[in-house]
Coordinates of C-alpha atoms and ligand atoms in Angstrom, one line a residue:
X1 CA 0.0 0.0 0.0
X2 CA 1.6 3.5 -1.4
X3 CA 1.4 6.2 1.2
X4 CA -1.5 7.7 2.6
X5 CA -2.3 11.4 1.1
X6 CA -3.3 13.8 3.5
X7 CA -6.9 14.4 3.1
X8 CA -7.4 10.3 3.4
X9 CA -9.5 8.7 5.6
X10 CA -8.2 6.9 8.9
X11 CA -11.0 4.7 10.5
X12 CA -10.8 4.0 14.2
X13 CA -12.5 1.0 16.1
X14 CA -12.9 2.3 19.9
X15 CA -13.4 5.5 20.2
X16 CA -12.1 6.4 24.4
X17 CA -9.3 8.7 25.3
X18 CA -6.8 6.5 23.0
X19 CA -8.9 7.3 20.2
X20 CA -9.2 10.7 20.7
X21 CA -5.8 11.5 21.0
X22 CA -5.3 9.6 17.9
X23 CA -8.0 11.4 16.1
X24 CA -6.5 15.2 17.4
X25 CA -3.1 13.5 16.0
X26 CA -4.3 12.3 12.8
X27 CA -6.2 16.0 12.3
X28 CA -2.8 17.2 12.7
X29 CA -1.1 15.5 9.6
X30 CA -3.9 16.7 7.7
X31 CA -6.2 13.0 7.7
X32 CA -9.8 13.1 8.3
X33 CA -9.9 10.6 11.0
X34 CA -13.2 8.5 11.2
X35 CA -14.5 6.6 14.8
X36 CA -16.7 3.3 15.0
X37 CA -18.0 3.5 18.4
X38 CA -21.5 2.0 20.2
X39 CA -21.7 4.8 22.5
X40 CA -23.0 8.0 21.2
X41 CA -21.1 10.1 23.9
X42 CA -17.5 8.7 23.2
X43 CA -15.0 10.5 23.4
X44 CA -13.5 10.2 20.5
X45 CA -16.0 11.5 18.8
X46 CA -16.4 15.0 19.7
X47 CA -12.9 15.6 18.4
X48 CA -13.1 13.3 14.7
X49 CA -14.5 14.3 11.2
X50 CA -17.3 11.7 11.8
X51 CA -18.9 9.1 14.3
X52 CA -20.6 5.7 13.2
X53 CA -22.6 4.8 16.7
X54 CA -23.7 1.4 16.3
X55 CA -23.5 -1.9 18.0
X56 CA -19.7 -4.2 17.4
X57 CA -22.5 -6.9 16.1
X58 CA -24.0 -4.9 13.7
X59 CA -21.3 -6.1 10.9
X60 CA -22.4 -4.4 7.8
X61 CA -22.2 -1.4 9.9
X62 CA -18.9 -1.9 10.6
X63 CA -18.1 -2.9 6.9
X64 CA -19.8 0.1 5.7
X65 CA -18.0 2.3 8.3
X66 CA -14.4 0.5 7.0
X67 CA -15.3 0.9 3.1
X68 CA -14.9 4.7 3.2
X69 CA -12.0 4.5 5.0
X70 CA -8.2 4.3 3.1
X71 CA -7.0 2.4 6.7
X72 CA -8.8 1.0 9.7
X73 CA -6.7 0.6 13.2
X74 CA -7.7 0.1 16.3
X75 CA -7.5 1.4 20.0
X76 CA -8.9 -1.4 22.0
X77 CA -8.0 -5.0 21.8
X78 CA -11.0 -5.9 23.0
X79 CA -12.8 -5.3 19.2
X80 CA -15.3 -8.2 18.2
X81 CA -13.4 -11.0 16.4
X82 CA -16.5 -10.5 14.0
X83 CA -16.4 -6.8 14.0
X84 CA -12.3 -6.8 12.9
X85 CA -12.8 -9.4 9.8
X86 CA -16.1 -6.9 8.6
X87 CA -14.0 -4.1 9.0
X88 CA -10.8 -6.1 7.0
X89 CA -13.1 -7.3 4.6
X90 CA -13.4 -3.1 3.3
X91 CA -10.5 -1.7 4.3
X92 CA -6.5 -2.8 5.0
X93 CA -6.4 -3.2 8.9
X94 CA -2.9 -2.0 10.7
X95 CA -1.9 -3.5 13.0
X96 CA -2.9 -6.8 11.8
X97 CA -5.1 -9.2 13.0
X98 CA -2.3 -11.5 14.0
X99 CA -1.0 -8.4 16.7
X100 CA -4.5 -9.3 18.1
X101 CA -4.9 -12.5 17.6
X102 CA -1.3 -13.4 19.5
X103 CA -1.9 -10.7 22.8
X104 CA -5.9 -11.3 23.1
X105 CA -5.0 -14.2 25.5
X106 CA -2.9 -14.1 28.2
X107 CA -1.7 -17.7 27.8
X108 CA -1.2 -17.1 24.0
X109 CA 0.7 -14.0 24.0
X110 CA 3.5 -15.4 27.0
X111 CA 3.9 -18.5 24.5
X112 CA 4.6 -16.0 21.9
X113 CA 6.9 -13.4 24.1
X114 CA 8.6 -16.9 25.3
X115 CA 8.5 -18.1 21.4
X116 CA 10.5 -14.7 20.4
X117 CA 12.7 -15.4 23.4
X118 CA 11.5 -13.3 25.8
X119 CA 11.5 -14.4 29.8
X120 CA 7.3 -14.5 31.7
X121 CA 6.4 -15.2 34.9
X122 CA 5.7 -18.7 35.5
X123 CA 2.3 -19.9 34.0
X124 CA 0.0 -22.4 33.4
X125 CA -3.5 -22.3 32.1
X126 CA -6.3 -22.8 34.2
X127 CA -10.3 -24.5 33.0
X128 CA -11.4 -25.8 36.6
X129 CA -10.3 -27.0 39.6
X130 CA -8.4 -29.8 38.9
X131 CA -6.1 -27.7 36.6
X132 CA -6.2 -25.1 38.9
X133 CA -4.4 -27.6 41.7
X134 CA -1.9 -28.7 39.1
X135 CA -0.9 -24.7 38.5
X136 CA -0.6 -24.1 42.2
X137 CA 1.7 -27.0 42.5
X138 CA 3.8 -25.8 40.1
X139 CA 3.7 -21.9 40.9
X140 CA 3.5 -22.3 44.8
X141 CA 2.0 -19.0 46.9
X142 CA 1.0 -16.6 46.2
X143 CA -0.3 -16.7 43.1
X144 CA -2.4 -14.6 40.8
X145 CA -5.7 -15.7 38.6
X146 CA -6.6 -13.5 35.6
X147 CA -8.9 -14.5 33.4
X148 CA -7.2 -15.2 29.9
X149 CA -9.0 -12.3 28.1
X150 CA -10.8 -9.2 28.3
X151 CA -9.0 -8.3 31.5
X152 CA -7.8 -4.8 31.6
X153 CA -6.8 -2.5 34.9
X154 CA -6.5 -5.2 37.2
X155 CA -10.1 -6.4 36.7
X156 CA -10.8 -10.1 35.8
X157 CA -7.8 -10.9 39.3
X158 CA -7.7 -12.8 42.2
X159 CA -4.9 -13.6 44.5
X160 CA -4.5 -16.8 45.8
X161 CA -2.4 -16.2 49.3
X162 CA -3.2 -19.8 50.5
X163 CA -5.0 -22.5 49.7
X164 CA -8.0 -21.2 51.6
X165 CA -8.3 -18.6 48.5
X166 CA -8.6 -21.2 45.2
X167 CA -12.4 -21.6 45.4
X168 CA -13.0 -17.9 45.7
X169 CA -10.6 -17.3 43.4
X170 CA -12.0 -19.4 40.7
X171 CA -15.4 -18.6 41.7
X172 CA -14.2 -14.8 40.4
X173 CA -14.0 -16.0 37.4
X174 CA -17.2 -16.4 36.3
X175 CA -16.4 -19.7 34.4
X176 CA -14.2 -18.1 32.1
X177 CA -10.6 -19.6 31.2
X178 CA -8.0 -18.4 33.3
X179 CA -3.9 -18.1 33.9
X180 CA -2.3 -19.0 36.8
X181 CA 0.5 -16.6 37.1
X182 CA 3.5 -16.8 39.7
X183 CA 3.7 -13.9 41.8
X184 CA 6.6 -11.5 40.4
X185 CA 8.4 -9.9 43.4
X186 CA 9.8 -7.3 40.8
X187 CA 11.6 -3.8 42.4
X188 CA 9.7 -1.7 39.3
X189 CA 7.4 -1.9 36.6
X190 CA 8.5 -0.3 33.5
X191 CA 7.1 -0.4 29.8
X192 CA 8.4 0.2 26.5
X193 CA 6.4 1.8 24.4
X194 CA 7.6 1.6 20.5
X195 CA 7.0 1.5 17.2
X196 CA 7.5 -0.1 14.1
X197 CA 6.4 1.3 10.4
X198 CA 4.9 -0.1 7.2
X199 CA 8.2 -0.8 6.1
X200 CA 9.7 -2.5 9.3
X201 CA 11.4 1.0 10.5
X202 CA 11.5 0.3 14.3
X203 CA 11.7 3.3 17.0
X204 CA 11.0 2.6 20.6
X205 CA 10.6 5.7 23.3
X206 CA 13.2 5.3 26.6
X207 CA 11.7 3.1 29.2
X208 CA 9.5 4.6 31.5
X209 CA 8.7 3.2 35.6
X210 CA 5.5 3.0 36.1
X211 CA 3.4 2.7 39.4
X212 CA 0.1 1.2 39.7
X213 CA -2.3 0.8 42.6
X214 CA -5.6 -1.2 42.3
X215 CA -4.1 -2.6 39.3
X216 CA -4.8 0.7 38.0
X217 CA -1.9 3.0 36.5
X218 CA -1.4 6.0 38.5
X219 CA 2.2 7.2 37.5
X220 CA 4.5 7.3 34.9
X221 CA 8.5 8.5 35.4
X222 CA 10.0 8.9 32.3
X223 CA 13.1 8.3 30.8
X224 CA 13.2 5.7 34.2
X225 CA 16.9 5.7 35.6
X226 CA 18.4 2.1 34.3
X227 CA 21.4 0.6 33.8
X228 CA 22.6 0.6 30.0
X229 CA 22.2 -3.5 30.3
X230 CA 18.8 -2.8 31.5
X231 CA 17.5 -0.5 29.2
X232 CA 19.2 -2.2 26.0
X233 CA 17.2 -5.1 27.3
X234 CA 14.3 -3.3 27.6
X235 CA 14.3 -2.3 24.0
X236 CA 15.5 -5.3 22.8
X237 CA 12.3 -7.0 24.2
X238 CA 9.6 -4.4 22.4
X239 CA 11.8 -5.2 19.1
X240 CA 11.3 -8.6 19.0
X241 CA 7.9 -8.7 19.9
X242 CA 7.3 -6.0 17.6
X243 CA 8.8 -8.0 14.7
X244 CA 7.5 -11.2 15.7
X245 CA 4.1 -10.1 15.6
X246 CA 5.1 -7.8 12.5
X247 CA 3.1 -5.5 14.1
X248 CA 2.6 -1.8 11.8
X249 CA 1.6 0.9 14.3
X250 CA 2.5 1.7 18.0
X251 CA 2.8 -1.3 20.9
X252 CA 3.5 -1.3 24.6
X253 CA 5.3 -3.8 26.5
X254 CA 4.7 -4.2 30.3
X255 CA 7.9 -5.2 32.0
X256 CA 8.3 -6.9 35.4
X257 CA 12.2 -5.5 36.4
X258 CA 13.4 -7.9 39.1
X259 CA 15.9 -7.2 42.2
X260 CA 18.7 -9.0 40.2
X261 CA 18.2 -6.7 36.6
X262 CA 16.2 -9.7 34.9
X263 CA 13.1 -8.4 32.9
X264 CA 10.2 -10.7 32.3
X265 CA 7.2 -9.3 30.5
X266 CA 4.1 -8.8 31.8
X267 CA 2.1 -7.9 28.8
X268 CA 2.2 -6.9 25.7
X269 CA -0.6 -3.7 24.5
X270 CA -1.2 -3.6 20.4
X271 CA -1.7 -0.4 20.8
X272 CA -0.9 3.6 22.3
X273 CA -0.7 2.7 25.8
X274 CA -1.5 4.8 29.0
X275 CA 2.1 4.6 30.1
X276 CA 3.2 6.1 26.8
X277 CA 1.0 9.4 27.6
X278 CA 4.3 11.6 28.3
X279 CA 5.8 10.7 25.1
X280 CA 3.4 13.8 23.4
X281 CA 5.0 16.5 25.5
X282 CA 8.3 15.0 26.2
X283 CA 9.6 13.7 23.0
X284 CA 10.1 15.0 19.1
X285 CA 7.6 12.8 18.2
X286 CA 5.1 11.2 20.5
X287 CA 2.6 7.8 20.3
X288 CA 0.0 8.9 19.0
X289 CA 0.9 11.1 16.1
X290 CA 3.3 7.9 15.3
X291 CA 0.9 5.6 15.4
X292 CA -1.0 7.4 12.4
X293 CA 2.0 8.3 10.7
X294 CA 2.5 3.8 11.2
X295 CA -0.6 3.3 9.9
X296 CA -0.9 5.7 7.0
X297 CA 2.6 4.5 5.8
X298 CA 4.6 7.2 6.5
X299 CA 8.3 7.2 7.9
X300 CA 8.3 7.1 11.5
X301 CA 8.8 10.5 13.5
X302 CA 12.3 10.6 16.2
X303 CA 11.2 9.5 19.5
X304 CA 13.9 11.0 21.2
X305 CA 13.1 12.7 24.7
X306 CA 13.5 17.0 25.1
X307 CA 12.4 17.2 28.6
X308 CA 12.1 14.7 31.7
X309 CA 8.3 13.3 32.5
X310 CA 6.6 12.8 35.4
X311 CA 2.4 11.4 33.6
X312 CA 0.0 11.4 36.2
X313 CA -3.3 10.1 35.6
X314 CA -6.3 11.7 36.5
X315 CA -8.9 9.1 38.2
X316 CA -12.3 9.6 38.9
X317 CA -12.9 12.9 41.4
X318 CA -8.9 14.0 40.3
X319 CA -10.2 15.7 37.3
X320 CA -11.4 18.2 40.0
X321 CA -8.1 20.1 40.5
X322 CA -8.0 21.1 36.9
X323 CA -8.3 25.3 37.6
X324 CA -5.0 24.5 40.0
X325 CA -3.3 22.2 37.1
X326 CA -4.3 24.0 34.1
X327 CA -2.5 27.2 36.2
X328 CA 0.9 25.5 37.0
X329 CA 4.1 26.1 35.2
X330 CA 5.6 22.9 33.3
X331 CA 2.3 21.3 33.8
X332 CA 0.5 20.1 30.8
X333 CA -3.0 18.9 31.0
X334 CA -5.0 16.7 28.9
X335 CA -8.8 16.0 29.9
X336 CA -10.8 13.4 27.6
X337 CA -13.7 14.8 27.8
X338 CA -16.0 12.6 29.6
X339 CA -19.0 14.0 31.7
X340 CA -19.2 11.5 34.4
X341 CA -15.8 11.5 36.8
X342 CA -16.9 7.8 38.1
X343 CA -15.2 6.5 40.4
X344 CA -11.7 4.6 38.9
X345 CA -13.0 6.2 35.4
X346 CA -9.4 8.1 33.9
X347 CA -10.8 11.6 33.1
X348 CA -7.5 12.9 31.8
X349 CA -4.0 12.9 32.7
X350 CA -1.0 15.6 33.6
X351 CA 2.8 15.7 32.4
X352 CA 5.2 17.4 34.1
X353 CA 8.3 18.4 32.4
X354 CA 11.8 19.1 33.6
X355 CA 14.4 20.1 31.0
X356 CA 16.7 16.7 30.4
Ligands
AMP401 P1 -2.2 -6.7 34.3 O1 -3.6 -6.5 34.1 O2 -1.7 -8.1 34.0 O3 -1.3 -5.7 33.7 O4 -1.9 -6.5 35.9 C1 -2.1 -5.3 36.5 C2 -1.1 -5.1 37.6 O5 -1.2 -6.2 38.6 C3 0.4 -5.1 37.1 O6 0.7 -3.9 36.7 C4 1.1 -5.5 38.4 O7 1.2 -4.4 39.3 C5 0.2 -6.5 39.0 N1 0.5 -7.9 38.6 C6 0.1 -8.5 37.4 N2 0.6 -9.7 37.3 C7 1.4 -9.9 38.3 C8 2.2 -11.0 38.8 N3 2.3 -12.1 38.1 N4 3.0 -10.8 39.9 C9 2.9 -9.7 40.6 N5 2.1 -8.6 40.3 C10 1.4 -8.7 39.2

């Protein structure tokens, strides 16, 4: 596929915060940027050229939405297996469906990172009891159940501190196949967030340390302070999963760092990621306008870092300190545009930059 033209369409599937920022990204390079999204209110859609509301089942819908578009990509994983082969069937889909298809399952995408010879926690898949005594006597305790798929922000987890916990535990999830995972006692979290064009150019962002409580992602610190061995590892780990899945567009890998330098990846995102947030003030070029120059074919943009980051997000009632953000020197604020601050909801986020 020759480059995109500016003026061509870019469709979207999902159309939250990710989407949005994509859309104000793509308006910038000059596409029209185009969102498939159920809900009428997304937020997407108040910032992109046009808004197809209807349901992920309605298929010709989605075909119709993906025939006037030059490109369809995606911001959510979670897309309708159905609702990604109407949309392929009108339009080239970047990433792929194999990006998907390899990180829509936990126990899938660790065979993969392990496949492309990349280190995971200790795993086994889990269907019922039975297999879910065979995984604790392989992991030992703790222990953490996800459900393979559609788990996002620590939802769809349960730990298993003893074996008092494995019926609850299982019980949690609702009948739906599951991972046993061993419990990583990693110093840091940090994530690579990369990406690799149309013609296999690959440019990944520093590493960034990110903190999380309630499985949800409050902080990111980026460039994070690491060793050269660290970070080299660190990138070398989003290459090769970005080749192996030759992905086209951006992609996030999670990253467990343990006590002793090892990295083992937690999970791999097809996608612009929440920890890659401080990329659009900090650096040259940042995720999201990369991700539609990816996906429109054009050369990726330098991902190098001007200024030190410090992303927070903004959860639920936080949004409420915007007249205090929106006033502070180095501060820069980004709100999604969403009318209900619910509880755990991310309303927006903040970057604070520091000169490097
Ligand atoms: P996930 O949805 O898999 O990204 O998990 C959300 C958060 O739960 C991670 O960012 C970690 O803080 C924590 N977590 C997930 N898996 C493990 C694990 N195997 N060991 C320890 N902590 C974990």
């Amino acid at each position: 596929m020759p480059p995109l033209p500016p003026g061509s369409v870019i469709g979207i599937l999902g159309g939250g915060q990710l989407g949005r920022m994509l859309a104000m990204a793509g308006a910038q390079l000059g596409f029209d940027v185009h969102i498939y999204d159920p809900d009428p209110r997304a937020p997407a859609a108040r910032v992109a050229a046009r808004h197809a509301a209807a349901p992920w089942e309605d298929e010709g819908a989605v075909h119709a939405f993906a025939a006037r578009c030059a490109v369809v990509t995606y911001e959510w994983e979670n897309v309708p297996e159905t609702a990604l082969q109407a949309a392929a069937g009108a339009a080239p889909l970047r990433p792929g469906a194999r990006s998907l298809d390899l990180t829509r399952d936990r126990v899938t995408e660790k065979r993969f990172a392990r496949d492309c010879g990349v280190s995971t926690v200790d795993f086994a898949a889990v269907d019922d009891a039975d297999s879910l005594q065979a995984a604790l006597a392989r992991t030992g305790y703790p222990a953490l159940l996800k459900t393979r798929r559609l788990g996002y922000d620590g939802k769809g987890q349960a730990w298993i501190r003893s074996a008092a916990d494995t019926e609850a535990a299982l019980a949690a999830m609702g009948g739906a196949p599951a991972i046993l995972e061993a419990a990583a006692d990693f110093a840091r979290e940090l994530s690579v967030v990369a990406a690799r064009g149309a013609d296999g150019a690959f440019a990944a962002w520093l590493p960034g340390e990110n903190i999380h409580a309630g499985g949800i992602l409050r902080e990111t610190r980026a460039p994070a302070a690491l060793s050269q061995a660290v970070r080299d590892e660190a990138l070398r780990i989003a290459r090769a999963i970005g080749e192996g899945m030759q992905h086209v567009g951006v992609l996030a890998v999670e990253l467990f760092e343990m006590a002793d330098g090892r990295l083992l990846l937690n999970e791999i995102a097809p996608r612009v990621h929440n920890t890659g947030h401080w990329t659009m003030d900090a650096c040259a070029c940042g995720q999201f306008e990369q991700h539609m120059r990816a996906v429109a074919g054009w050369p990726l943009g330098p991902a190098a870092a001007h200024s030190r980051a410090v992303m927070t997000n903004l959860i639920g009632a936080d949004v409420d300190a915007w007249p205090a953000l929106i006033a502070e020197p180095g501060a820069r604020l980004h709100l999604y545009g969403k009318r209900e601050a619910r509880p755990g909801r991310k309303m927006g986020h903040v970057t604070r930059l520091t000169p490097i």
